PDB file of C-alpha atoms in Angstrom:
ATOM      1  CA  MET A   1     127.387  73.937  92.632  1.00 51.00           C
ATOM      2  CA  SER A   2     125.910  71.451  90.212  1.00 57.00           C
ATOM      3  CA  GLY A   3     123.365  71.683  87.459  1.00 57.00           C
ATOM      4  CA  PRO A   4     122.912  74.124  84.623  1.00 64.00           C
ATOM      5  CA  ALA A   5     123.522  77.823  85.133  1.00 64.00           C
ATOM      6  CA  ARG A   6     120.303  79.747  85.677  1.00 83.00           C
ATOM      7  CA  SER A   7     119.500  83.204  84.463  1.00 88.00           C
ATOM      8  CA  ALA A   8     118.731  86.006  86.891  1.00 89.00           C
ATOM      9  CA  TRP A   9     115.539  86.561  84.879  1.00 89.00           C
ATOM     10  CA  ALA A  10     114.324  82.956  85.292  1.00 91.00           C
ATOM     11  CA  PRO A  11     111.877  83.727  88.157  1.00 91.00           C
ATOM     12  CA  LEU A  12     110.019  86.163  85.892  1.00 91.00           C
ATOM     13  CA  ARG A  13     108.954  83.228  83.731  1.00 92.00           C
ATOM     14  CA  VAL A  14     106.532  82.190  86.508  1.00 93.00           C
ATOM     15  CA  PRO A  15     103.300  84.152  85.865  1.00 94.00           C
ATOM     16  CA  THR A  16     102.352  84.608  89.534  1.00 96.00           C
ATOM     17  CA  PHE A  17     105.803  85.851  90.502  1.00 94.00           C
ATOM     18  CA  ARG A  18     105.907  88.152  87.464  1.00 95.00           C
ATOM     19  CA  ALA A  19     102.523  89.681  88.378  1.00 96.00           C
ATOM     20  CA  LEU A  20     103.629  90.217  91.987  1.00 96.00           C
ATOM     21  CA  TRP A  21     106.942  91.747  90.856  1.00 94.00           C
ATOM     22  CA  ILE A  22     105.204  94.173  88.465  1.00 96.00           C
ATOM     23  CA  ALA A  23     102.670  95.120  91.169  1.00 96.00           C
ATOM     24  CA  MET A  24     105.490  95.867  93.633  1.00 95.00           C
ATOM     25  CA  LEU A  25     107.303  97.943  91.000  1.00 95.00           C
ATOM     26  CA  VAL A  26     104.190 100.045  90.376  1.00 96.00           C
ATOM     27  CA  SER A  27     103.525 100.378  94.120  1.00 94.00           C
ATOM     28  CA  ASN A  28     107.084 101.458  94.896  1.00 91.00           C
ATOM     29  CA  SER A  29     107.038 103.969  92.033  1.00 95.00           C
ATOM     30  CA  GLY A  30     103.874 105.503  93.467  1.00 94.00           C
ATOM     31  CA  THR A  31     105.432 105.699  96.922  1.00 87.00           C
ATOM     32  CA  TRP A  32     108.529 107.401  95.528  1.00 88.00           C
ATOM     33  CA  MET A  33     106.413 109.912  93.597  1.00 93.00           C
ATOM     34  CA  GLN A  34     104.356 110.693  96.714  1.00 88.00           C
ATOM     35  CA  THR A  35     107.504 111.262  98.765  1.00 83.00           C
ATOM     36  CA  VAL A  36     109.075 113.524  96.146  1.00 88.00           C
ATOM     37  CA  GLY A  37     105.800 115.430  95.758  1.00 89.00           C
ATOM     38  CA  ALA A  38     105.438 115.969  99.500  1.00 84.00           C
ATOM     39  CA  GLN A  39     109.026 117.131  99.840  1.00 82.00           C
ATOM     40  CA  TRP A  40     108.736 119.377  96.803  1.00 87.00           C
ATOM     41  CA  LEU A  41     105.624 120.984  98.270  1.00 86.00           C
ATOM     42  CA  LEU A  42     107.319 121.494 101.634  1.00 82.00           C
ATOM     43  CA  VAL A  43     110.398 123.114 100.073  1.00 82.00           C
ATOM     44  CA  SER A  44     108.184 125.957  98.846  1.00 85.00           C
ATOM     45  CA  ILE A  45     107.202 126.774 102.456  1.00 85.00           C
ATOM     46  CA  PRO A  46     109.705 129.075 104.188  1.00 85.00           C
ATOM     47  CA  GLY A  47     111.442 127.430 107.135  1.00 80.00           C
ATOM     48  CA  ALA A  48     110.056 123.978 106.386  1.00 82.00           C
ATOM     49  CA  ASP A  49     113.420 122.226 106.155  1.00 80.00           C
ATOM     50  CA  ILE A  50     112.645 120.186 109.271  1.00 85.00           C
ATOM     51  CA  LEU A  51     109.339 119.082 107.724  1.00 83.00           C
ATOM     52  CA  VAL A  52     111.186 117.666 104.710  1.00 82.00           C
ATOM     53  CA  ALA A  53     113.351 115.625 107.087  1.00 85.00           C
ATOM     54  CA  LEU A  54     110.249 114.434 108.962  1.00 86.00           C
ATOM     55  CA  VAL A  55     108.587 113.291 105.728  1.00 82.00           C
ATOM     56  CA  GLN A  56     111.679 111.270 104.840  1.00 84.00           C
ATOM     57  CA  THR A  57     111.847 109.825 108.346  1.00 89.00           C
ATOM     58  CA  ALA A  58     108.158 108.898 108.292  1.00 87.00           C
ATOM     59  CA  THR A  59     108.715 107.113 104.986  1.00 82.00           C
ATOM     60  CA  THR A  60     111.857 105.225 105.979  1.00 86.00           C
ATOM     61  CA  LEU A  61     111.369 104.421 109.658  1.00 89.00           C
ATOM     62  CA  PRO A  62     108.582 101.812 109.301  1.00 86.00           C
ATOM     63  CA  VAL A  63     110.642  99.925 106.729  1.00 83.00           C
ATOM     64  CA  LEU A  64     113.668  99.915 109.011  1.00 85.00           C
ATOM     65  CA  LEU A  65     111.709  98.851 112.072  1.00 87.00           C
ATOM     66  CA  LEU A  66     109.665  96.137 110.358  1.00 86.00           C
ATOM     67  CA  ALA A  67     112.439  94.697 108.185  1.00 82.00           C
ATOM     68  CA  LEU A  68     114.451  93.474 111.152  1.00 78.00           C
ATOM     69  CA  PRO A  69     111.779  91.203 112.689  1.00 78.00           C
ATOM     70  CA  ALA A  70     110.524  90.174 109.253  1.00 76.00           C
ATOM     71  CA  GLY A  71     113.939  88.810 108.373  1.00 74.00           C
ATOM     72  CA  ARG A  72     113.852  86.405 111.312  1.00 67.00           C
ATOM     73  CA  SER A  73     111.925  83.378 110.207  1.00 58.00           C
ATOM     74  CA  PRO A  74     111.435  80.202 112.270  1.00 60.00           C
ATOM     75  CA  ILE A  75     111.691  78.251 109.006  1.00 60.00           C
ATOM     76  CA  SER A  76     115.158  79.571 108.205  1.00 55.00           C
ATOM     77  CA  SER A  77     116.455  78.855 111.731  1.00 53.00           C
ATOM     78  CA  THR A  78     115.211  75.241 111.712  1.00 53.00           C
ATOM     79  CA  ALA A  79     116.402  74.589 108.154  1.00 53.00           C
ATOM     80  CA  ALA A  80     119.978  75.413 109.161  1.00 52.00           C
ATOM     81  CA  THR A  81     120.082  72.621 111.737  1.00 51.00           C
TER      82      THR A  81
END
């Protein structure tokens, strides 16, 4: 490990990365609010406990299923050789 120590905040000095990071933060906050709102609404319905679980599953499942193939990059496998 050579060179000067870098701060964890160093990438935020790049304007494009900072804009993308802020946009993702706002987007994720909106997603979280929508999920909480949907679950809160469903809790008021009698016997809707399974619907709350389905909302959470519908929110989480695409991330789980798409994160696995997205993590496999041909660039990373050729760079290791």
